[in-house]
Coordinates of C-alpha atoms in Angstrom, one line a residue:
M744 CA -2.1 -2.3 -7.5
A745 CA -5.3 -1.8 -9.4
R746 CA -6.4 -3.6 -11.7
T747 CA -5.3 -3.6 -15.1
E748 CA -6.3 -5.1 -19.2
R749 CA -3.1 -8.0 -19.0
S750 CA 0.4 -7.9 -17.1
G751 CA 2.1 -9.3 -20.0
Q752 CA 4.6 -12.0 -19.2
P753 CA 8.1 -11.5 -17.2
L754 CA 11.1 -9.6 -19.7
D755 CA 13.7 -10.6 -20.9
S756 CA 16.8 -7.8 -19.8
G757 CA 18.0 -7.9 -23.4
Q758 CA 13.8 -6.4 -24.4
L759 CA 14.2 -2.6 -23.1
P760 CA 17.9 -1.6 -24.0
L761 CA 19.6 1.4 -22.1
S762 CA 22.5 2.5 -20.9
G763 CA 24.2 4.1 -18.0
Q764 CA 23.9 3.0 -13.8
L765 CA 21.7 2.0 -10.9
Q766 CA 23.2 2.9 -7.7
G767 CA 21.2 1.2 -4.8
L768 CA 20.2 2.5 -1.2
W769 CA 19.6 -0.1 1.1
L770 CA 18.2 2.4 4.3
G771 CA 16.5 -0.2 6.6
R772 CA 13.4 0.7 8.4
R773 CA 12.1 4.4 7.9
P774 CA 9.4 6.1 8.6
Y775 CA 6.9 6.1 5.4
Q776 CA 6.9 10.0 5.3
A777 CA 10.4 11.0 5.6
V778 CA 10.9 8.6 3.1
L779 CA 8.7 9.8 0.2
E780 CA 9.5 13.0 0.9
L781 CA 13.4 11.9 -0.2
Q782 CA 11.5 10.1 -2.6
Q783 CA 9.9 13.5 -4.3
R784 CA 14.0 15.6 -3.7
C785 CA 15.3 13.1 -5.7
A786 CA 12.7 13.3 -8.2
A787 CA 13.0 17.0 -8.8
Q788 CA 16.9 15.9 -8.3
R789 CA 16.6 13.4 -11.1
R790 CA 14.7 15.8 -13.7
A791 CA 17.1 18.5 -13.4
G792 CA 20.3 16.1 -14.0
E793 CA 21.8 15.8 -10.4
I794 CA 21.8 13.0 -9.5
G795 CA 21.8 9.2 -11.8
D796 CA 19.0 6.6 -11.6
V797 CA 18.6 5.2 -8.3
L798 CA 16.1 2.7 -6.6
L799 CA 15.5 3.1 -2.8
L800 CA 15.5 -0.7 -1.4
V801 CA 13.2 0.0 2.2
E802 CA 11.0 -1.0 5.1
H803 CA 8.3 0.8 6.6
P804 CA 6.6 0.2 9.9
A805 CA 3.4 0.4 9.3
T806 CA 1.0 2.3 6.9
I807 CA -1.7 2.2 5.0
T808 CA -1.6 4.0 1.5
L809 CA -4.2 5.5 -0.7
G810 CA -3.5 5.8 -4.1
R811 CA -5.3 7.8 -6.6
G812 CA -8.0 5.3 -7.5
S813 CA -8.1 4.2 -3.9
K814 CA -12.2 3.4 -2.8
A815 CA -13.4 4.5 1.1
E816 CA -15.3 1.3 1.9
H817 CA -11.5 -0.3 1.1
L818 CA -10.4 1.4 4.1
L819 CA -11.7 -1.9 7.0
A820 CA -10.4 -0.2 9.7
S821 CA -11.3 2.5 12.5
S822 CA -9.6 6.1 13.5
E823 CA -9.5 4.8 16.6
Q824 CA -8.3 0.2 15.5
L825 CA -5.1 2.4 13.3
S826 CA -4.9 4.3 15.7
R827 CA -4.9 1.7 18.6
L828 CA -2.5 -0.5 16.5
G829 CA 0.3 2.6 15.9
V830 CA -0.5 2.4 12.0
E831 CA 0.1 6.1 9.9
V832 CA -2.5 6.6 6.6
H833 CA -0.9 8.6 3.7
S834 CA -2.7 9.3 1.3
I835 CA -0.4 9.8 -2.1
N836 CA -0.1 10.4 -6.1
R837 CA 0.8 7.2 -6.7
G838 CA -1.7 5.7 -9.4
G839 CA -3.5 2.5 -7.7
D840 CA -6.0 1.3 -4.9
I841 CA -5.2 0.8 -1.2
T842 CA -2.1 -1.1 0.0
L843 CA -0.7 -1.6 3.4
H844 CA 3.1 -1.2 3.5
A845 CA 4.9 -2.9 7.1
P846 CA 8.4 -4.8 8.5
G847 CA 9.4 -8.1 7.4
Q848 CA 8.0 -6.0 3.7
L849 CA 10.9 -5.3 0.8
V850 CA 10.1 -1.6 -0.6
G851 CA 11.9 -0.7 -4.2
Y852 CA 11.1 2.8 -4.7
P853 CA 13.5 3.3 -8.3
I854 CA 13.9 7.1 -9.2
V855 CA 14.4 6.6 -12.9
E856 CA 14.4 8.2 -15.7
L857 CA 12.6 6.1 -18.4
R858 CA 14.3 6.9 -22.8
E859 CA 13.5 6.1 -25.6
K860 CA 11.0 3.0 -26.1
Q861 CA 11.7 3.0 -22.3
R862 CA 8.4 4.7 -22.6
D863 CA 5.6 2.8 -21.9
V864 CA 4.4 2.7 -18.2
R865 CA 2.8 -1.2 -18.4
R866 CA 5.9 -2.0 -20.4
Y867 CA 7.8 -0.4 -16.9
V868 CA 5.3 -2.3 -14.7
Q869 CA 6.0 -5.3 -16.0
I870 CA 9.8 -5.1 -15.3
L871 CA 9.3 -4.4 -11.4
T872 CA 6.7 -7.4 -11.4
E873 CA 10.1 -9.2 -13.3
T874 CA 11.7 -7.8 -10.5
M875 CA 10.0 -9.1 -7.3
R876 CA 9.8 -12.4 -9.5
R877 CA 13.2 -12.8 -9.4
V878 CA 13.6 -11.9 -5.6
A879 CA 10.7 -14.8 -4.8
A880 CA 12.9 -17.4 -6.9
A881 CA 15.9 -16.9 -5.2
A882 CA 13.6 -17.5 -2.3
G883 CA 12.1 -20.8 -3.6
V884 CA 8.8 -19.7 -4.6
E885 CA 8.3 -19.7 -8.0
A886 CA 5.1 -16.7 -9.0
G887 CA 4.1 -14.6 -12.4
P888 CA 1.8 -12.0 -13.5
V889 CA -2.0 -12.5 -13.9
D890 CA -4.0 -11.5 -16.7
G891 CA -6.5 -8.6 -15.6
Y892 CA -4.6 -8.0 -12.1
V893 CA -0.8 -5.5 -11.4
G894 CA 1.6 -7.3 -9.2
L895 CA 3.1 -10.2 -8.4
W896 CA 1.5 -13.7 -8.0
V897 CA 1.3 -17.0 -6.7
D898 CA -0.1 -20.5 -6.8
T899 CA 0.0 -20.9 -3.1
T900 CA -0.9 -24.8 -3.4
H901 CA 2.3 -25.7 -5.4
P902 CA 4.3 -22.5 -4.2
K903 CA 7.5 -23.8 -6.0
E904 CA 5.9 -23.9 -9.9
W905 CA 4.9 -21.3 -11.6
Q906 CA 2.4 -22.6 -14.7
G907 CA 0.6 -19.6 -15.4
A908 CA -2.3 -18.8 -13.3
H909 CA -4.9 -20.4 -15.9
N910 CA -3.1 -23.8 -13.7
A911 CA -3.2 -22.6 -10.7
Q912 CA -5.2 -23.8 -7.8
T913 CA -5.1 -20.9 -5.5
L914 CA -3.6 -17.6 -6.3
A915 CA -3.0 -15.1 -3.7
K916 CA -0.7 -11.4 -4.4
L917 CA 2.6 -11.6 -3.0
G918 CA 4.1 -8.5 -4.4
A919 CA 1.7 -4.8 -5.3
I920 CA 3.1 -2.2 -7.3
G921 CA 2.0 1.2 -8.1
V922 CA 3.7 3.8 -9.7
A923 CA 4.2 8.0 -10.5
I924 CA 5.5 8.5 -13.8
S925 CA 6.4 12.7 -14.3
R926 CA 7.9 13.2 -17.5
W927 CA 9.1 9.9 -17.6
I928 CA 10.4 10.3 -14.3
T929 CA 9.4 7.3 -12.0
S930 CA 8.7 7.6 -8.0
H931 CA 6.8 4.6 -6.2
G932 CA 7.4 0.9 -7.2
F933 CA 6.5 -2.0 -5.6
A934 CA 6.2 -3.9 -2.1
L935 CA 7.1 -8.1 -1.6
N936 CA 5.8 -9.7 1.3
L937 CA 9.5 -11.5 2.9
N938 CA 8.2 -11.7 6.9
V939 CA 5.3 -9.6 6.8
D940 CA 2.6 -10.0 9.7
L941 CA 0.0 -10.9 6.7
D942 CA -3.1 -10.3 9.8
L943 CA -2.6 -6.9 9.3
F944 CA -3.8 -7.3 5.3
Q945 CA -7.6 -6.9 7.2
L946 CA -7.6 -3.6 7.8
I947 CA -7.6 -2.9 4.2
V948 CA -9.1 -4.8 0.7
P949 CA -6.2 -4.8 -0.6
C950 CA -5.6 -3.4 -3.9
G951 CA -9.4 -3.4 -3.8
I952 CA -8.6 -7.3 -4.8
S953 CA -11.2 -9.1 -2.4
E954 CA -11.8 -12.3 -4.6
H955 CA -7.9 -13.4 -3.5
P956 CA -5.8 -13.7 -0.4
V957 CA -2.5 -11.7 0.5
T958 CA 0.8 -14.7 1.3
S959 CA 4.5 -13.9 2.1
V960 CA 6.6 -15.8 1.2
E961 CA 7.4 -17.6 4.8
K962 CA 4.2 -18.3 5.3
L963 CA 4.8 -20.1 1.6
T964 CA 8.2 -22.0 2.0
G965 CA 8.9 -21.5 7.0
D966 CA 12.2 -19.2 5.9
R967 CA 12.9 -15.5 7.9
L968 CA 14.8 -13.7 4.7
S969 CA 17.5 -10.7 4.9
L970 CA 15.7 -7.9 3.9
H971 CA 18.9 -6.7 3.0
S972 CA 19.9 -9.5 1.2
C973 CA 16.8 -9.6 -0.5
A974 CA 17.3 -5.5 -1.6
E975 CA 20.5 -6.8 -3.1
I976 CA 19.2 -9.3 -5.2
A977 CA 16.3 -6.5 -6.0
H978 CA 19.2 -4.0 -7.0
N979 CA 20.7 -6.2 -9.4
A980 CA 17.6 -7.8 -11.0
L981 CA 16.5 -3.9 -12.4
A982 CA 19.8 -2.9 -13.0
A983 CA 19.9 -6.1 -15.2
L984 CA 16.2 -5.5 -16.7
L985 CA 17.0 -1.8 -17.4
D986 CA 20.3 -2.5 -19.0
R987 CA 22.2 -0.8 -16.6
T988 CA 25.3 -0.9 -14.3
A989 CA 24.4 -1.4 -10.9
L990 CA 26.9 0.2 -8.4
P991 CA 27.9 -1.9 -5.0
L992 CA 24.2 -0.8 -3.2
T993 CA 25.3 1.7 -0.4
D994 CA 23.9 0.5 3.2
S995 CA 22.5 3.3 5.1
S996 CA 19.9 1.8 7.5
E997 CA 22.6 2.9 10.1
L998 CA 22.8 6.1 9.4
P999 CA 20.9 9.3 11.2
W1000 CA 18.3 10.2 8.5
P1001 CA 19.6 13.6 7.9
E1002 CA 22.5 12.3 6.7
V1003 CA 20.9 9.6 4.1
V1004 CA 22.3 11.5 1.0
I1005 CA 22.1 9.8 -2.6
P1006 CA 25.7 8.9 -3.4
I1007 CA 25.9 9.7 -7.2
D1008 CA 26.5 12.2 -10.0
A1009 CA 24.8 13.0 -12.7

């Protein structure tokens, strides 16, 4: 969600060989704090070898998150306005600036161990970018990385084509990334705008970037997508890029929250 020197090019799944499996859970719409605590538990279990690698896929009620690099002036709304709109605010330990989650946005939290040649933060960010790109492509939107920024970008003038930022007429951000990595165990992740209410982004300076707007797949195509179906595409894409076997996506969206568990052994 912050700027970086170079965001790199789309990756092939064979660039970073790694064996193993990736369990995916579709959680449906869940409060941010509850899923944050689940992430933290999963990361501790992964570090202890009690579970294998897992991808949590979710949508959140309207929530603003403040990363380690966030600036106070990038939150444009007053506390009274946020309260009236029912928007929560959380300060968290991921990298990057301010961002917003809301219904219609697919959020992915990989809790994976990066091993050997995977231990490169920039390369991992490229993998998350490519994961989002494949979901967008399946919906008919071509997008890609932009040098100098983190995330997934699209040319809103020609959303079905992507020939690099230097050829784009009107750049807009389609997906954001903010990660935390501790002892090479990842948490936090990506947020892809599918059917999200874009007006909510007026509450912030998204990722600290004021020179380019944000957009969504629905705005670009007119299509309203199933988040569950997009979650399956994201799960399979991330598994391929990490050279893991994607286990069947578990649908936990209808379970009461205390009953949501990670059904995977180390």
